[in-house]
Coordinates of C-alpha atoms in Angstrom, one line a residue:
M1 CA 0.0 0.0 0.0
F2 CA 1.2 3.6 -0.5
A3 CA 1.0 4.6 3.2
R4 CA -2.2 3.6 5.0
Q5 CA -5.2 1.9 3.6
S6 CA -7.0 5.2 3.6
F7 CA -6.3 8.8 4.5
R8 CA -8.3 10.2 7.5
L9 CA -9.0 13.7 8.4
A10 CA -6.2 14.9 10.8
Q11 CA -7.4 16.8 13.8
P12 CA -5.8 20.2 14.8
I13 CA -2.7 19.6 16.8
K14 CA -2.3 22.0 19.7
N15 CA 0.8 23.3 21.4
N16 CA 3.2 22.2 18.6
L17 CA 6.1 24.3 17.5
R18 CA 6.2 25.1 13.8
Y19 CA 9.6 25.5 12.4
S20 CA 10.0 27.5 9.2
T21 CA 12.9 27.1 6.7
A22 CA 13.9 30.7 7.2
K23 CA 17.3 31.9 8.5
P24 CA 17.5 31.9 12.3
S25 CA 16.8 35.2 14.1
S26 CA 18.1 36.3 17.4
S27 CA 14.9 35.4 19.2
G28 CA 13.1 32.1 19.7
P29 CA 14.2 28.9 21.5
N30 CA 15.9 27.4 18.4
G31 CA 16.6 30.7 16.6
Y32 CA 14.2 29.7 13.9
L33 CA 10.8 31.2 13.0
I34 CA 8.1 29.4 14.9
F35 CA 5.1 28.5 12.9
G36 CA 1.6 29.5 14.1
L37 CA -0.8 26.8 15.2
G38 CA -2.9 25.2 12.5
A39 CA -4.7 22.1 11.4
V40 CA -3.5 19.6 8.8
G41 CA -6.2 18.6 6.4
I42 CA -5.9 15.4 4.4
A43 CA -8.4 14.3 1.9
A44 CA -9.8 10.8 2.4
A45 CA -8.6 8.6 -0.4
A46 CA -7.4 5.1 -1.0
Y47 CA -4.1 4.6 -2.9
A48 CA -2.9 1.4 -4.5
Y49 CA 0.3 0.9 -6.4
L50 CA 0.4 -0.1 -10.1
E51 CA 3.1 0.0 -12.7
P52 CA 3.8 3.5 -14.1
R53 CA 1.7 4.4 -17.1
N54 CA 4.6 6.3 -18.8
K55 CA 8.3 5.9 -18.8
L56 CA 10.8 8.6 -18.4
D57 CA 12.1 10.2 -21.6
P58 CA 15.3 8.2 -22.4
K59 CA 17.2 11.5 -22.8
N60 CA 16.8 12.0 -19.0
S61 CA 17.8 8.5 -18.1
L62 CA 20.9 7.9 -16.1
S63 CA 21.7 5.3 -18.7
K64 CA 22.7 7.3 -21.7
A65 CA 22.7 6.2 -25.3
V66 CA 24.8 3.1 -26.1
G67 CA 28.1 4.0 -27.7
Q68 CA 28.6 7.3 -25.8
T69 CA 32.2 7.5 -24.5
S70 CA 32.8 7.3 -20.8
A71 CA 33.3 10.7 -19.1
K72 CA 36.1 11.8 -16.8
A73 CA 35.0 12.8 -13.3
S74 CA 36.0 16.3 -12.3
F75 CA 35.8 15.5 -8.6
T76 CA 37.5 12.3 -7.3
G77 CA 37.7 13.0 -3.5
G78 CA 40.6 11.9 -1.4
D79 CA 43.5 14.2 -1.5
Q80 CA 42.5 15.9 -4.8
G81 CA 42.2 19.3 -3.1
W82 CA 40.0 22.3 -4.2
I83 CA 39.1 23.0 -7.8
D84 CA 38.0 26.5 -9.0
L85 CA 35.0 26.5 -11.2
K86 CA 33.7 29.4 -13.3
L87 CA 30.1 30.6 -12.9
G88 CA 28.5 30.2 -16.3
S89 CA 25.0 31.5 -15.7
V90 CA 22.6 32.7 -13.0
E91 CA 18.8 32.2 -13.0
V92 CA 16.5 33.9 -10.5
V93 CA 14.1 31.2 -9.2
N94 CA 12.0 33.2 -6.7
H95 CA 12.3 36.1 -4.3
N96 CA 15.3 34.5 -2.4
T97 CA 16.6 31.7 -4.5
K98 CA 18.8 31.5 -7.5
K99 CA 20.1 28.6 -9.7
L100 CA 23.8 28.9 -10.4
R101 CA 25.4 26.9 -13.1
F102 CA 29.2 26.3 -12.7
E103 CA 31.2 25.0 -15.6
L104 CA 33.3 21.9 -15.0
P105 CA 37.0 22.0 -16.1
E106 CA 36.2 20.2 -19.4
Q107 CA 33.0 20.2 -21.4
D108 CA 32.9 16.4 -21.5
D109 CA 33.5 16.0 -17.7
V110 CA 30.9 14.8 -15.3
S111 CA 31.0 16.0 -11.7
G112 CA 31.9 12.6 -10.2
L113 CA 29.1 12.8 -7.6
K114 CA 27.2 9.6 -6.7
V115 CA 23.8 9.2 -5.1
A116 CA 23.6 10.3 -2.4
S117 CA 26.5 12.8 -2.0
A118 CA 27.2 16.5 -1.7
I119 CA 30.0 18.9 -2.7
L120 CA 31.8 21.5 -0.6
T121 CA 32.1 25.2 -1.5
K122 CA 34.7 27.5 -0.1
K123 CA 35.3 31.3 -0.2
K124 CA 37.5 33.6 1.8
G125 CA 36.9 37.3 1.5
P126 CA 39.0 40.2 2.7
Q127 CA 37.1 40.4 6.0
D128 CA 37.0 36.7 6.7
E129 CA 39.4 35.5 9.3
K130 CA 39.2 31.9 7.9
P131 CA 37.6 30.4 4.9
V132 CA 33.8 29.9 4.8
I133 CA 32.9 26.3 3.8
R134 CA 29.4 25.0 3.1
P135 CA 28.0 21.8 1.5
Y136 CA 25.5 21.9 -1.3
T137 CA 23.8 19.1 -3.3
P138 CA 23.7 19.8 -7.1
I139 CA 20.3 19.4 -8.7
N140 CA 21.3 18.2 -12.1
D141 CA 21.9 14.6 -13.1
E142 CA 25.1 13.1 -12.0
D143 CA 26.0 12.0 -15.6
Q144 CA 25.4 15.5 -16.9
R145 CA 28.5 16.6 -18.8
G146 CA 30.1 20.0 -18.6
Y147 CA 28.5 21.7 -15.6
L148 CA 26.8 21.4 -12.2
D149 CA 23.8 23.4 -11.0
L150 CA 23.3 24.7 -7.4
L151 CA 20.0 25.8 -6.1
V152 CA 20.8 28.4 -3.4
K153 CA 18.5 30.3 -1.0
V154 CA 20.0 33.4 0.4
Y155 CA 19.9 34.0 4.2
P156 CA 20.5 37.3 5.9
N157 CA 24.0 37.2 7.3
G158 CA 24.6 33.9 5.6
P159 CA 28.2 34.3 4.4
M160 CA 28.2 31.7 1.7
S161 CA 24.6 32.2 0.4
E162 CA 25.1 35.9 0.3
H163 CA 28.4 35.5 -1.6
L164 CA 26.8 33.1 -4.1
H165 CA 23.9 35.5 -4.7
S166 CA 26.4 38.3 -5.3
M167 CA 28.4 36.4 -7.9
N168 CA 28.3 37.3 -11.6
P169 CA 29.0 35.0 -14.6
G170 CA 32.7 34.7 -15.2
Q171 CA 33.6 34.7 -11.5
R172 CA 35.0 31.6 -9.8
L173 CA 34.3 29.6 -6.7
S174 CA 36.3 26.8 -5.0
F175 CA 34.8 23.3 -4.9
K176 CA 35.8 20.0 -3.3
G177 CA 34.2 16.6 -3.2
P178 CA 32.3 14.4 -3.5
I179 CA 31.2 14.1 0.1
P180 CA 29.4 10.7 0.4
K181 CA 26.2 10.7 2.3
Y182 CA 24.1 7.6 1.8
P183 CA 24.9 4.9 -0.8
L184 CA 21.7 4.2 -2.8
E185 CA 21.3 1.5 -5.4
A186 CA 18.3 0.6 -7.5
N187 CA 15.7 -1.3 -5.5
K188 CA 17.7 -1.1 -2.3
H189 CA 14.5 -0.2 -0.5
N190 CA 10.9 -1.1 -1.3
H191 CA 9.7 2.4 -0.2
V192 CA 11.5 5.6 0.7
A193 CA 10.0 8.5 2.6
L194 CA 11.5 11.9 2.2
I195 CA 10.8 14.6 4.8
A196 CA 12.2 18.0 3.8
G197 CA 12.1 21.6 4.8
G198 CA 13.1 24.5 2.5
T199 CA 16.3 23.8 0.6
G200 CA 16.4 20.5 2.4
I201 CA 14.7 19.4 -0.8
T202 CA 18.0 19.2 -2.8
P203 CA 19.4 15.9 -1.5
M204 CA 15.8 14.5 -1.7
W205 CA 15.7 15.6 -5.3
Q206 CA 19.0 13.7 -5.9
I207 CA 17.4 10.5 -4.6
I208 CA 14.1 11.1 -6.5
R209 CA 16.0 11.6 -9.8
A210 CA 18.1 8.5 -9.3
I211 CA 15.0 6.4 -8.7
F212 CA 12.8 7.6 -11.5
N213 CA 15.6 8.0 -14.1
N214 CA 16.3 4.3 -13.8
P215 CA 13.7 2.2 -15.5
E216 CA 14.8 -0.9 -13.6
D217 CA 14.1 0.8 -10.2
K218 CA 10.7 0.1 -8.8
T219 CA 11.1 1.9 -5.5
K220 CA 8.0 3.8 -4.2
V221 CA 8.5 7.3 -2.9
T222 CA 6.6 9.5 -0.5
L223 CA 7.7 13.2 -0.2
V224 CA 6.5 15.5 2.6
F225 CA 7.8 19.0 2.0
G226 CA 7.4 22.0 4.3
N227 CA 7.8 25.6 3.4
V228 CA 6.7 29.1 4.5
T229 CA 4.8 30.3 1.3
E230 CA 3.8 28.7 -1.9
Q231 CA 6.5 30.7 -3.7
D232 CA 9.1 28.9 -1.5
I233 CA 8.3 25.4 -2.9
L234 CA 11.4 24.7 -4.9
L235 CA 11.3 22.2 -7.9
K236 CA 7.5 22.2 -7.7
K237 CA 7.2 21.9 -11.5
E238 CA 9.5 18.9 -11.7
L239 CA 7.8 17.2 -8.7
N240 CA 4.4 17.7 -10.3
E241 CA 5.6 16.2 -13.6
L242 CA 6.9 13.1 -11.8
E243 CA 3.7 12.7 -9.8
N244 CA 1.6 12.9 -13.0
T245 CA 3.9 10.4 -14.7
Y246 CA 4.2 7.9 -11.8
P247 CA 1.0 8.4 -9.8
Q248 CA 1.2 4.9 -8.3
R249 CA 4.8 5.2 -7.2
F250 CA 5.3 8.8 -6.2
R251 CA 3.2 11.1 -4.0
A252 CA 4.1 14.5 -2.7
F253 CA 2.4 16.3 0.3
Y254 CA 3.0 20.0 0.8
V255 CA 2.8 21.9 4.0
L256 CA 2.7 25.8 4.2
D257 CA 3.1 28.0 7.2
K258 CA 1.6 31.0 5.3
P259 CA -0.7 29.5 2.6
P260 CA -2.7 31.6 0.2
P261 CA -6.5 31.6 0.7
E262 CA -7.1 29.1 -2.1
W263 CA -4.6 26.6 -0.7
T264 CA -6.2 23.2 -0.3
Q265 CA -3.3 21.2 1.0
N266 CA -1.8 21.0 4.5
K267 CA -1.3 24.1 6.6
G268 CA 1.0 24.9 9.6
H269 CA 3.9 22.5 10.0
I270 CA 4.8 18.9 9.4
N271 CA 3.4 17.2 12.5
K272 CA 2.9 13.8 13.9
E273 CA -0.7 13.3 12.6
L274 CA 0.3 14.1 9.1
L275 CA 3.3 11.7 9.1
K276 CA 1.4 9.0 10.7
T277 CA -1.2 9.2 7.9
V278 CA 1.0 9.4 4.8
L279 CA 4.3 7.6 5.6
P280 CA 4.8 3.9 5.2
E281 CA 4.3 2.2 8.6
P282 CA 7.3 1.4 10.7
K283 CA 6.5 -2.3 10.5
S284 CA 6.6 -2.1 6.7
E285 CA 9.3 -4.3 5.1
N286 CA 12.5 -2.6 3.9
I287 CA 11.7 1.1 4.1
K288 CA 13.9 4.1 4.7
V289 CA 13.0 7.6 5.9
F290 CA 15.3 10.5 5.0
V291 CA 15.2 13.9 6.7
C292 CA 16.7 17.2 5.7
G293 CA 16.0 20.8 6.9
P294 CA 17.2 23.4 9.3
P295 CA 18.2 22.6 12.9
G296 CA 14.7 23.2 14.4
F297 CA 13.2 21.0 11.7
Y298 CA 15.6 18.1 12.6
K299 CA 14.8 18.5 16.3
A300 CA 11.1 18.2 15.8
I301 CA 11.1 15.4 13.2
S302 CA 14.1 13.1 14.0
G303 CA 16.5 14.7 16.5
T304 CA 19.7 16.4 15.4
K305 CA 23.0 14.8 14.2
I306 CA 25.9 14.9 16.5
S307 CA 28.4 15.3 13.6
P308 CA 28.5 14.7 9.9
K309 CA 29.6 11.1 10.6
D310 CA 27.4 10.5 13.7
Q311 CA 23.7 10.4 13.1
G312 CA 22.9 10.7 16.9
P313 CA 20.0 9.1 18.6
L314 CA 16.6 9.0 16.9
E315 CA 14.2 11.4 18.6
G316 CA 11.2 13.6 17.8
I317 CA 8.1 12.6 15.9
L318 CA 9.7 9.6 14.1
K319 CA 10.7 8.0 17.3
E320 CA 7.2 8.6 18.8
L321 CA 5.7 6.9 15.7
G322 CA 7.8 3.8 16.3
Y323 CA 10.5 4.0 13.6
S324 CA 13.9 2.6 14.5
E325 CA 17.3 4.3 14.1
N326 CA 18.3 2.0 11.2
Q327 CA 15.1 3.1 9.3
V328 CA 16.0 6.8 9.4
F329 CA 18.8 8.8 7.8
K330 CA 19.5 12.4 8.6
F331 CA 21.2 14.4 5.8

């Protein structure tokens, strides 16, 4: 089954903190905007899995045309060091997000990233005592030749995001990687659930692309995606296209803190009642739940990581719902 046999109307949840994906302010217990109280409405519906009605366009498949020469990876990890890439183009996505395309050293190069992995960025300005280093997950296919795309939301006083948003084509930025996160193979899990807040969607999009670009992969996917406003929903067009193409394998549930009057989906924050309703049950066979968002988001959903290599104990809503530590991965 997709999640539960049927979806039931979720009752208003009182006294829950709602964490936005905005940059932390100087006030509030976690330094993040606290969502107002609200109810989560879920339409009653049954959902059964069938084979997809349409297949992905072969040009988007991770398996490219037979006969294409193998590509060299720009990033090989280890002691390779930092590589400067030139910014090729900038696209404004919304009021606080840009897509930046960086050119790889050679036009026929691929990035070298695997699923799931990230890449480090580094900059050191005249006023910086030490370099600023931040991880990002590119949003283009791993076998795309010649460039990598970053989707970057700018945060006030965010040194790297402000720097990236100030860059013009022709300027350069230092990169290093790949940084392995979670090794994912086709059909490794029967069902994956992705719980994301804000730009936490980018590693989830990497997983989604890998699954649905591979015609041999039959993994089912549930996405729960929280944002402040409708304009903040990144990659919405692409997600809608996948949901329309694979309605029996992919479902997306959106939650807005500040929804427009005509919004018919979930309001407030991602809470226990919503996740209990739409996620695969903890007792389901061979499932994996991925979480990515700001610190307050992690604290509420899964508990925070201790370090990049230490997932820390499972806490929050997922623990309350009965999931085990080996069923959950925190990006």
